[in-house]
PDB file of C-alpha atoms in Angstrom:
ATOM      1  CA  SER Z   1      56.885 -24.799  29.810  1.00 79.00           C
ATOM      2  CA  ALA Z   2      57.864 -28.365  27.878  1.00 86.00           C
ATOM      3  CA  VAL Z   3      61.017 -29.772  26.957  1.00 90.00           C
ATOM      4  CA  ILE Z   4      60.344 -31.956  23.920  1.00 93.00           C
ATOM      5  CA  SER Z   5      63.316 -34.619  22.363  1.00 94.00           C
ATOM      6  CA  GLN Z   6      62.924 -36.006  18.953  1.00 96.00           C
ATOM      7  CA  LYS Z   7      65.266 -39.594  18.251  1.00 96.00           C
ATOM      8  CA  PRO Z   8      67.355 -39.495  15.736  1.00 96.00           C
ATOM      9  CA  SER Z   9      68.851 -36.314  15.749  1.00 95.00           C
ATOM     10  CA  ARG Z  10      70.077 -36.863  12.094  1.00 96.00           C
ATOM     11  CA  ASP Z  11      70.278 -40.005   9.474  1.00 97.00           C
ATOM     12  CA  ILE Z  12      70.993 -40.928   6.473  1.00 97.00           C
ATOM     13  CA  CYS Z  13      68.988 -43.074   4.203  1.00 97.00           C
ATOM     14  CA  GLN Z  14      68.828 -44.930   1.033  1.00 97.00           C
ATOM     15  CA  ARG Z  15      65.987 -44.157  -1.259  1.00 97.00           C
ATOM     16  CA  GLY Z  16      63.202 -46.610  -0.538  1.00 97.00           C
ATOM     17  CA  THR Z  17      63.453 -46.927   2.704  1.00 97.00           C
ATOM     18  CA  SER Z  18      61.241 -45.780   5.765  1.00 98.00           C
ATOM     19  CA  LEU Z  19      62.843 -43.791   8.674  1.00 98.00           C
ATOM     20  CA  THR Z  20      60.500 -43.369  12.210  1.00 98.00           C
ATOM     21  CA  ILE Z  21      61.276 -40.462  14.221  1.00 98.00           C
ATOM     22  CA  GLN Z  22      60.231 -40.501  18.153  1.00 98.00           C
ATOM     23  CA  CYS Z  23      58.971 -37.239  19.907  1.00 97.00           C
ATOM     24  CA  GLN Z  24      59.435 -37.319  23.594  1.00 97.00           C
ATOM     25  CA  VAL Z  25      57.426 -34.824  25.845  1.00 96.00           C
ATOM     26  CA  ASP Z  26      58.696 -34.031  29.434  1.00 94.00           C
ATOM     27  CA  SER Z  27      55.177 -33.524  30.427  1.00 91.00           C
ATOM     28  CA  GLN Z  28      51.614 -34.083  29.227  1.00 91.00           C
ATOM     29  CA  VAL Z  29      50.550 -31.937  26.421  1.00 91.00           C
ATOM     30  CA  THR Z  30      47.170 -31.335  24.770  1.00 89.00           C
ATOM     31  CA  MET Z  31      48.226 -31.080  20.851  1.00 90.00           C
ATOM     32  CA  MET Z  32      51.160 -32.916  19.408  1.00 94.00           C
ATOM     33  CA  PHE Z  33      52.021 -31.832  15.620  1.00 95.00           C
ATOM     34  CA  TRP Z  34      54.468 -32.421  13.139  1.00 97.00           C
ATOM     35  CA  TYR Z  35      56.209 -29.878  10.874  1.00 96.00           C
ATOM     36  CA  ARG Z  36      59.306 -29.981   7.729  1.00 96.00           C
ATOM     37  CA  GLN Z  37      61.644 -27.867   7.321  1.00 92.00           C
ATOM     38  CA  GLN Z  38      62.492 -27.921   3.519  1.00 91.00           C
ATOM     39  CA  PRO Z  39      65.943 -26.621   3.076  1.00 85.00           C
ATOM     40  CA  GLY Z  40      66.553 -22.934   3.044  1.00 81.00           C
ATOM     41  CA  GLN Z  41      62.756 -22.675   3.979  1.00 84.00           C
ATOM     42  CA  SER Z  42      60.096 -22.244   6.554  1.00 87.00           C
ATOM     43  CA  LEU Z  43      58.205 -25.066   8.335  1.00 91.00           C
ATOM     44  CA  THR Z  44      55.488 -26.175   6.921  1.00 93.00           C
ATOM     45  CA  LEU Z  45      52.485 -28.490   9.203  1.00 93.00           C
ATOM     46  CA  ILE Z  46      52.788 -31.756   8.130  1.00 96.00           C
ATOM     47  CA  ALA Z  47      49.993 -33.862  11.005  1.00 95.00           C
ATOM     48  CA  THR Z  48      47.979 -32.658  13.938  1.00 94.00           C
ATOM     49  CA  ALA Z  49      48.757 -35.948  16.079  1.00 94.00           C
ATOM     50  CA  ASN Z  50      45.824 -37.233  17.808  1.00 89.00           C
ATOM     51  CA  GLN Z  51      45.582 -38.823  21.004  1.00 90.00           C
ATOM     52  CA  GLY Z  52      44.267 -42.540  20.251  1.00 85.00           C
ATOM     53  CA  SER Z  53      43.189 -42.032  16.977  1.00 87.00           C
ATOM     54  CA  GLU Z  54      44.249 -40.732  13.285  1.00 91.00           C
ATOM     55  CA  ALA Z  55      46.111 -37.739  12.502  1.00 94.00           C
ATOM     56  CA  THR Z  56      45.148 -34.636  10.991  1.00 94.00           C
ATOM     57  CA  TYR Z  57      46.415 -33.970   7.626  1.00 96.00           C
ATOM     58  CA  GLU Z  58      47.401 -30.938   6.045  1.00 93.00           C
ATOM     59  CA  SER Z  59      46.902 -30.310   2.525  1.00 93.00           C
ATOM     60  CA  GLY Z  60      49.692 -31.816   0.397  1.00 95.00           C
ATOM     61  CA  PHE Z  61      50.292 -34.723   3.397  1.00 96.00           C
ATOM     62  CA  VAL Z  62      48.663 -37.885   3.398  1.00 96.00           C
ATOM     63  CA  ILE Z  63      48.768 -41.301   5.775  1.00 96.00           C
ATOM     64  CA  ASP Z  64      50.484 -43.781   3.856  1.00 97.00           C
ATOM     65  CA  LYS Z  65      53.540 -41.568   3.373  1.00 97.00           C
ATOM     66  CA  PHE Z  66      53.458 -39.908   6.745  1.00 98.00           C
ATOM     67  CA  PRO Z  67      51.793 -42.226   9.388  1.00 97.00           C
ATOM     68  CA  ILE Z  68      52.164 -40.875  12.157  1.00 97.00           C
ATOM     69  CA  SER Z  69      51.017 -42.536  15.951  1.00 96.00           C
ATOM     70  CA  ARG Z  70      50.615 -41.129  19.795  1.00 96.00           C
ATOM     71  CA  PRO Z  71      49.757 -43.685  21.882  1.00 94.00           C
ATOM     72  CA  ASN Z  72      49.479 -41.476  24.841  1.00 93.00           C
ATOM     73  CA  LEU Z  73      49.822 -37.753  26.273  1.00 93.00           C
ATOM     74  CA  THR Z  74      53.693 -37.183  26.151  1.00 95.00           C
ATOM     75  CA  PHE Z  75      54.856 -39.314  22.903  1.00 96.00           C
ATOM     76  CA  SER Z  76      54.719 -39.368  19.107  1.00 97.00           C
ATOM     77  CA  THR Z  77      56.554 -40.878  15.964  1.00 97.00           C
ATOM     78  CA  LEU Z  78      56.267 -39.978  13.020  1.00 98.00           C
ATOM     79  CA  THR Z  79      57.335 -42.285   9.737  1.00 98.00           C
ATOM     80  CA  VAL Z  80      58.448 -41.046   6.111  1.00 98.00           C
ATOM     81  CA  SER Z  81      57.614 -44.470   4.102  1.00 98.00           C
ATOM     82  CA  ASN Z  82      58.966 -44.909   0.942  1.00 97.00           C
ATOM     83  CA  MET Z  83      61.755 -42.088   1.142  1.00 97.00           C
ATOM     84  CA  SER Z  84      62.874 -40.212  -1.662  1.00 97.00           C
ATOM     85  CA  PRO Z  85      65.798 -37.587  -1.932  1.00 96.00           C
ATOM     86  CA  GLU Z  86      62.809 -34.980  -2.329  1.00 95.00           C
ATOM     87  CA  ASP Z  87      62.187 -35.654   1.239  1.00 97.00           C
ATOM     88  CA  SER Z  88      65.899 -34.750   2.414  1.00 97.00           C
ATOM     89  CA  SER Z  89      64.378 -32.225   5.617  1.00 96.00           C
ATOM     90  CA  ILE Z  90      64.047 -31.533   9.002  1.00 94.00           C
ATOM     91  CA  TYR Z  91      61.442 -32.470  10.903  1.00 97.00           C
ATOM     92  CA  LEU Z  92      60.150 -31.249  14.100  1.00 95.00           C
ATOM     93  CA  CYS Z  93      57.707 -31.943  16.097  1.00 96.00           C
ATOM     94  CA  SER Z  94      56.263 -29.471  18.699  1.00 94.00           C
ATOM     95  CA  GLY Z  95      53.945 -29.880  21.790  1.00 93.00           C
ATOM     96  CA  THR Z  96      51.106 -27.002  23.757  1.00 89.00           C
ATOM     97  CA  HIS Z  97      49.782 -26.795  26.429  1.00 81.00           C
ATOM     98  CA  SER Z  98      47.320 -24.327  25.295  1.00 73.00           C
ATOM     99  CA  THR Z  99      46.523 -22.641  22.118  1.00 65.00           C
ATOM    100  CA  ASP Z 100      48.953 -19.807  23.540  1.00 72.00           C
ATOM    101  CA  THR Z 101      52.213 -21.328  22.958  1.00 84.00           C
ATOM    102  CA  GLN Z 102      54.073 -24.217  21.611  1.00 89.00           C
ATOM    103  CA  TYR Z 103      56.768 -26.031  22.234  1.00 91.00           C
ATOM    104  CA  PHE Z 104      59.851 -27.349  19.409  1.00 93.00           C
ATOM    105  CA  GLY Z 105      61.500 -30.430  19.796  1.00 93.00           C
ATOM    106  CA  PRO Z 106      65.544 -29.945  18.134  1.00 92.00           C
ATOM    107  CA  GLY Z 107      64.371 -31.365  14.774  1.00 94.00           C
ATOM    108  CA  THR Z 108      65.515 -34.398  13.365  1.00 96.00           C
ATOM    109  CA  ARG Z 109      68.120 -33.461  10.071  1.00 95.00           C
ATOM    110  CA  LEU Z 110      67.484 -36.389   7.390  1.00 97.00           C
ATOM    111  CA  THR Z 111      69.285 -37.005   4.228  1.00 97.00           C
ATOM    112  CA  VAL Z 112      68.203 -39.149   1.956  1.00 97.00           C
ATOM    113  CA  LEU Z 113      70.275 -40.378  -0.830  1.00 96.00           C
TER     114      LEU Z 113
ATOM    115  CA  ALA M   1      42.757 -18.124   6.340  1.00 78.00           C
ATOM    116  CA  GLN M   2      45.943 -16.878   7.560  1.00 83.00           C
ATOM    117  CA  SER M   3      49.437 -15.469   6.178  1.00 89.00           C
ATOM    118  CA  VAL M   4      52.564 -14.235   7.307  1.00 94.00           C
ATOM    119  CA  THR M   5      54.986 -11.980   5.273  1.00 94.00           C
ATOM    120  CA  GLN M   6      58.791 -10.968   6.374  1.00 95.00           C
ATOM    121  CA  LEU M   7      60.501  -9.090   4.641  1.00 91.00           C
ATOM    122  CA  GLY M   8      63.699  -9.423   3.950  1.00 90.00           C
ATOM    123  CA  SER M   9      65.239 -13.149   3.948  1.00 92.00           C
ATOM    124  CA  HIS M  10      68.541 -11.647   4.871  1.00 95.00           C
ATOM    125  CA  VAL M  11      69.586  -8.761   7.188  1.00 97.00           C
ATOM    126  CA  SER M  12      72.382  -7.855   8.339  1.00 97.00           C
ATOM    127  CA  VAL M  13      73.689  -5.688  10.967  1.00 97.00           C
ATOM    128  CA  SER M  14      76.849  -3.775  12.955  1.00 97.00           C
ATOM    129  CA  GLU M  15      77.384  -5.216  16.808  1.00 97.00           C
ATOM    130  CA  GLY M  16      75.794  -2.784  18.842  1.00 97.00           C
ATOM    131  CA  ALA M  17      73.064  -1.847  16.270  1.00 97.00           C
ATOM    132  CA  LEU M  18      70.011  -1.435  16.270  1.00 97.00           C
ATOM    133  CA  VAL M  19      67.972  -4.542  15.059  1.00 97.00           C
ATOM    134  CA  LEU M  20      64.548  -4.523  13.564  1.00 97.00           C
ATOM    135  CA  LEU M  21      62.895  -7.879  11.432  1.00 98.00           C
ATOM    136  CA  ARG M  22      59.681  -7.104   9.709  1.00 97.00           C
ATOM    137  CA  CYS M  23      56.509  -9.095   9.857  1.00 97.00           C
ATOM    138  CA  ASN M  24      53.379  -8.179   8.298  1.00 96.00           C
ATOM    139  CA  TYR M  25      50.491 -10.660   8.629  1.00 95.00           C
ATOM    140  CA  SER M  26      46.963 -11.451   7.586  1.00 92.00           C
ATOM    141  CA  SER M  27      44.203 -12.666   9.970  1.00 87.00           C
ATOM    142  CA  SER M  28      40.498 -12.660   9.554  1.00 82.00           C
ATOM    143  CA  VAL M  29      40.246 -13.611  13.246  1.00 84.00           C
ATOM    144  CA  PRO M  30      42.314 -11.412  15.951  1.00 84.00           C
ATOM    145  CA  PRO M  31      45.476 -12.875  15.991  1.00 88.00           C
ATOM    146  CA  TYR M  32      47.315 -14.326  18.271  1.00 92.00           C
ATOM    147  CA  LEU M  33      51.551 -13.566  17.275  1.00 94.00           C
ATOM    148  CA  PHE M  34      55.074 -15.311  17.887  1.00 95.00           C
ATOM    149  CA  TRP M  35      58.513 -14.626  17.112  1.00 97.00           C
ATOM    150  CA  TYR M  36      60.835 -17.950  17.551  1.00 96.00           C
ATOM    151  CA  VAL M  37      64.634 -17.713  16.541  1.00 95.00           C
ATOM    152  CA  GLN M  38      66.133 -20.863  15.216  1.00 92.00           C
ATOM    153  CA  TYR M  39      70.075 -21.228  16.013  1.00 91.00           C
ATOM    154  CA  PRO M  40      72.213 -23.466  13.443  1.00 84.00           C
ATOM    155  CA  ASN M  41      71.573 -27.360  13.910  1.00 77.00           C
ATOM    156  CA  GLN M  42      68.956 -26.629  16.450  1.00 82.00           C
ATOM    157  CA  GLY M  43      64.864 -26.733  17.089  1.00 84.00           C
ATOM    158  CA  LEU M  44      63.147 -23.252  17.545  1.00 89.00           C
ATOM    159  CA  GLN M  45      62.984 -21.244  20.109  1.00 92.00           C
ATOM    160  CA  LEU M  46      60.011 -18.747  21.248  1.00 92.00           C
ATOM    161  CA  LEU M  47      61.528 -15.010  21.598  1.00 95.00           C
ATOM    162  CA  LEU M  48      58.034 -13.336  22.573  1.00 95.00           C
ATOM    163  CA  LYS M  49      54.610 -13.635  21.701  1.00 93.00           C
ATOM    164  CA  TYR M  50      51.311 -11.202  21.703  1.00 94.00           C
ATOM    165  CA  THR M  51      47.992 -12.918  22.439  1.00 91.00           C
ATOM    166  CA  THR M  52      46.176  -9.620  24.268  1.00 89.00           C
ATOM    167  CA  GLY M  53      46.708  -6.756  26.132  1.00 89.00           C
ATOM    168  CA  ALA M  54      49.519  -4.735  26.049  1.00 91.00           C
ATOM    169  CA  THR M  55      50.696  -4.101  22.423  1.00 92.00           C
ATOM    170  CA  LEU M  56      54.263  -4.025  23.190  1.00 96.00           C
ATOM    171  CA  VAL M  57      55.650  -7.621  24.080  1.00 96.00           C
ATOM    172  CA  LYS M  58      59.210  -8.092  25.505  1.00 96.00           C
ATOM    173  CA  GLY M  59      60.957 -11.524  25.196  1.00 95.00           C
ATOM    174  CA  ILE M  60      63.821 -13.428  25.862  1.00 93.00           C
ATOM    175  CA  ASN M  61      67.722 -11.682  24.989  1.00 93.00           C
ATOM    176  CA  GLY M  62      66.484  -8.426  25.254  1.00 96.00           C
ATOM    177  CA  PHE M  63      64.150  -8.501  22.303  1.00 97.00           C
ATOM    178  CA  GLU M  64      60.620  -6.621  22.111  1.00 97.00           C
ATOM    179  CA  ALA M  65      57.837  -6.764  19.426  1.00 97.00           C
ATOM    180  CA  GLU M  66      55.111  -4.356  18.920  1.00 96.00           C
ATOM    181  CA  PHE M  67      51.387  -5.187  17.585  1.00 95.00           C
ATOM    182  CA  LYS M  68      49.831  -2.814  15.723  1.00 95.00           C
ATOM    183  CA  LYS M  69      46.592  -3.324  14.401  1.00 92.00           C
ATOM    184  CA  SER M  70      45.894  -0.801  11.835  1.00 93.00           C
ATOM    185  CA  GLU M  71      49.238  -1.620   9.935  1.00 94.00           C
ATOM    186  CA  THR M  72      48.801  -5.637  10.255  1.00 95.00           C
ATOM    187  CA  SER M  73      52.623  -5.636  11.866  1.00 96.00           C
ATOM    188  CA  PHE M  74      54.550  -7.451  14.388  1.00 97.00           C
ATOM    189  CA  HIS M  75      58.332  -6.232  14.144  1.00 98.00           C
ATOM    190  CA  LEU M  76      60.831  -7.433  16.057  1.00 98.00           C
ATOM    191  CA  THR M  77      63.643  -4.970  17.789  1.00 98.00           C
ATOM    192  CA  LYS M  78      66.547  -5.003  19.870  1.00 98.00           C
ATOM    193  CA  PRO M  79      68.144  -1.960  20.757  1.00 97.00           C
ATOM    194  CA  SER M  80      71.924  -3.082  20.835  1.00 97.00           C
ATOM    195  CA  ALA M  81      72.585  -6.322  18.762  1.00 97.00           C
ATOM    196  CA  HIS M  82      75.461  -8.896  19.516  1.00 96.00           C
ATOM    197  CA  MET M  83      77.035 -11.415  18.337  1.00 96.00           C
ATOM    198  CA  SER M  84      75.060 -14.157  19.754  1.00 95.00           C
ATOM    199  CA  ASP M  85      71.648 -12.910  17.876  1.00 96.00           C
ATOM    200  CA  ALA M  86      73.104 -14.197  14.679  1.00 96.00           C
ATOM    201  CA  ALA M  87      70.267 -16.610  13.945  1.00 96.00           C
ATOM    202  CA  GLU M  88      67.091 -16.967  11.806  1.00 94.00           C
ATOM    203  CA  TYR M  89      64.125 -15.872  12.722  1.00 96.00           C
ATOM    204  CA  PHE M  90      60.602 -17.023  12.484  1.00 95.00           C
ATOM    205  CA  CYS M  91      57.138 -14.867  12.237  1.00 96.00           C
ATOM    206  CA  ALA M  92      54.105 -17.107  13.313  1.00 95.00           C
ATOM    207  CA  VAL M  93      50.504 -16.559  13.168  1.00 93.00           C
ATOM    208  CA  SER M  94      47.714 -18.358  14.516  1.00 89.00           C
ATOM    209  CA  ASP M  95      43.871 -17.586  14.617  1.00 82.00           C
ATOM    210  CA  ARG M  96      43.957 -18.503  18.085  1.00 73.00           C
ATOM    211  CA  SER M  97      43.763 -22.259  17.590  1.00 75.00           C
ATOM    212  CA  ASP M  98      46.863 -24.614  17.649  1.00 75.00           C
ATOM    213  CA  LYS M  99      47.646 -24.286  14.138  1.00 83.00           C
ATOM    214  CA  LEU M 100      50.804 -21.794  13.351  1.00 89.00           C
ATOM    215  CA  ILE M 101      51.606 -20.213  10.147  1.00 91.00           C
ATOM    216  CA  PHE M 102      55.243 -19.070   9.632  1.00 93.00           C
ATOM    217  CA  GLY M 103      56.809 -16.783   7.716  1.00 94.00           C
ATOM    218  CA  THR M 104      59.579 -17.362   5.330  1.00 92.00           C
ATOM    219  CA  GLY M 105      62.170 -16.357   8.302  1.00 94.00           C
ATOM    220  CA  THR M 106      64.846 -14.265   8.028  1.00 96.00           C
ATOM    221  CA  ARG M 107      68.810 -14.740   8.776  1.00 95.00           C
ATOM    222  CA  LEU M 108      70.650 -12.524  10.844  1.00 97.00           C
ATOM    223  CA  GLN M 109      73.893 -11.601  10.075  1.00 97.00           C
ATOM    224  CA  VAL M 110      75.903  -9.472  12.816  1.00 97.00           C
ATOM    225  CA  PHE M 111      79.307  -8.316  12.132  1.00 96.00           C
ATOM    226  CA  PRO M 112      81.841  -6.875  14.601  1.00 94.00           C
TER     227      PRO M 112
END
């Protein structure tokens, strides 16, 4: 298994600013992902964080808005740039050792005013 | 492409009653299927998964699910609900890659 932590756990931000969310895994994982969970909704995959290279973004998500880094096999960051109230969501990272189990972090609850 | 449909956004049961949460999937390849639970203000926890082999899979906290290929279903059950089972439950499917497609979730309420 893998234990995943995220920082911050929650934040309240002003419109137009940016927030960087950190994701730390207690063991090396093959893949890391970032999801968004808008209020009352399910999880939507934002991107796959690739170690040492650019992230792979899903349709509707772009690097300028959600830059992602993954410098090693246990750590990744997601930045939410130029925030608007529509970005208010829970952002979750996940990691997997193999294709049949993903472990999730506790999420970062973001409110944009 | 994969998709997941969870019937019923809210399910309410009495403590001790049977829990049944429905999940139907669509997949062009033999799928991997998952149930996750999300307690209030927490992340997702894996309840159980089906990859291959036995179609009835048992998970944590007394939950189980049965993969029925003919019905493209993976319903989650628990014989006797407990107050602590109140949470949001998500069904998810993958095409055996690392990408998960989630259903819209079912909120389970348990009444005393």
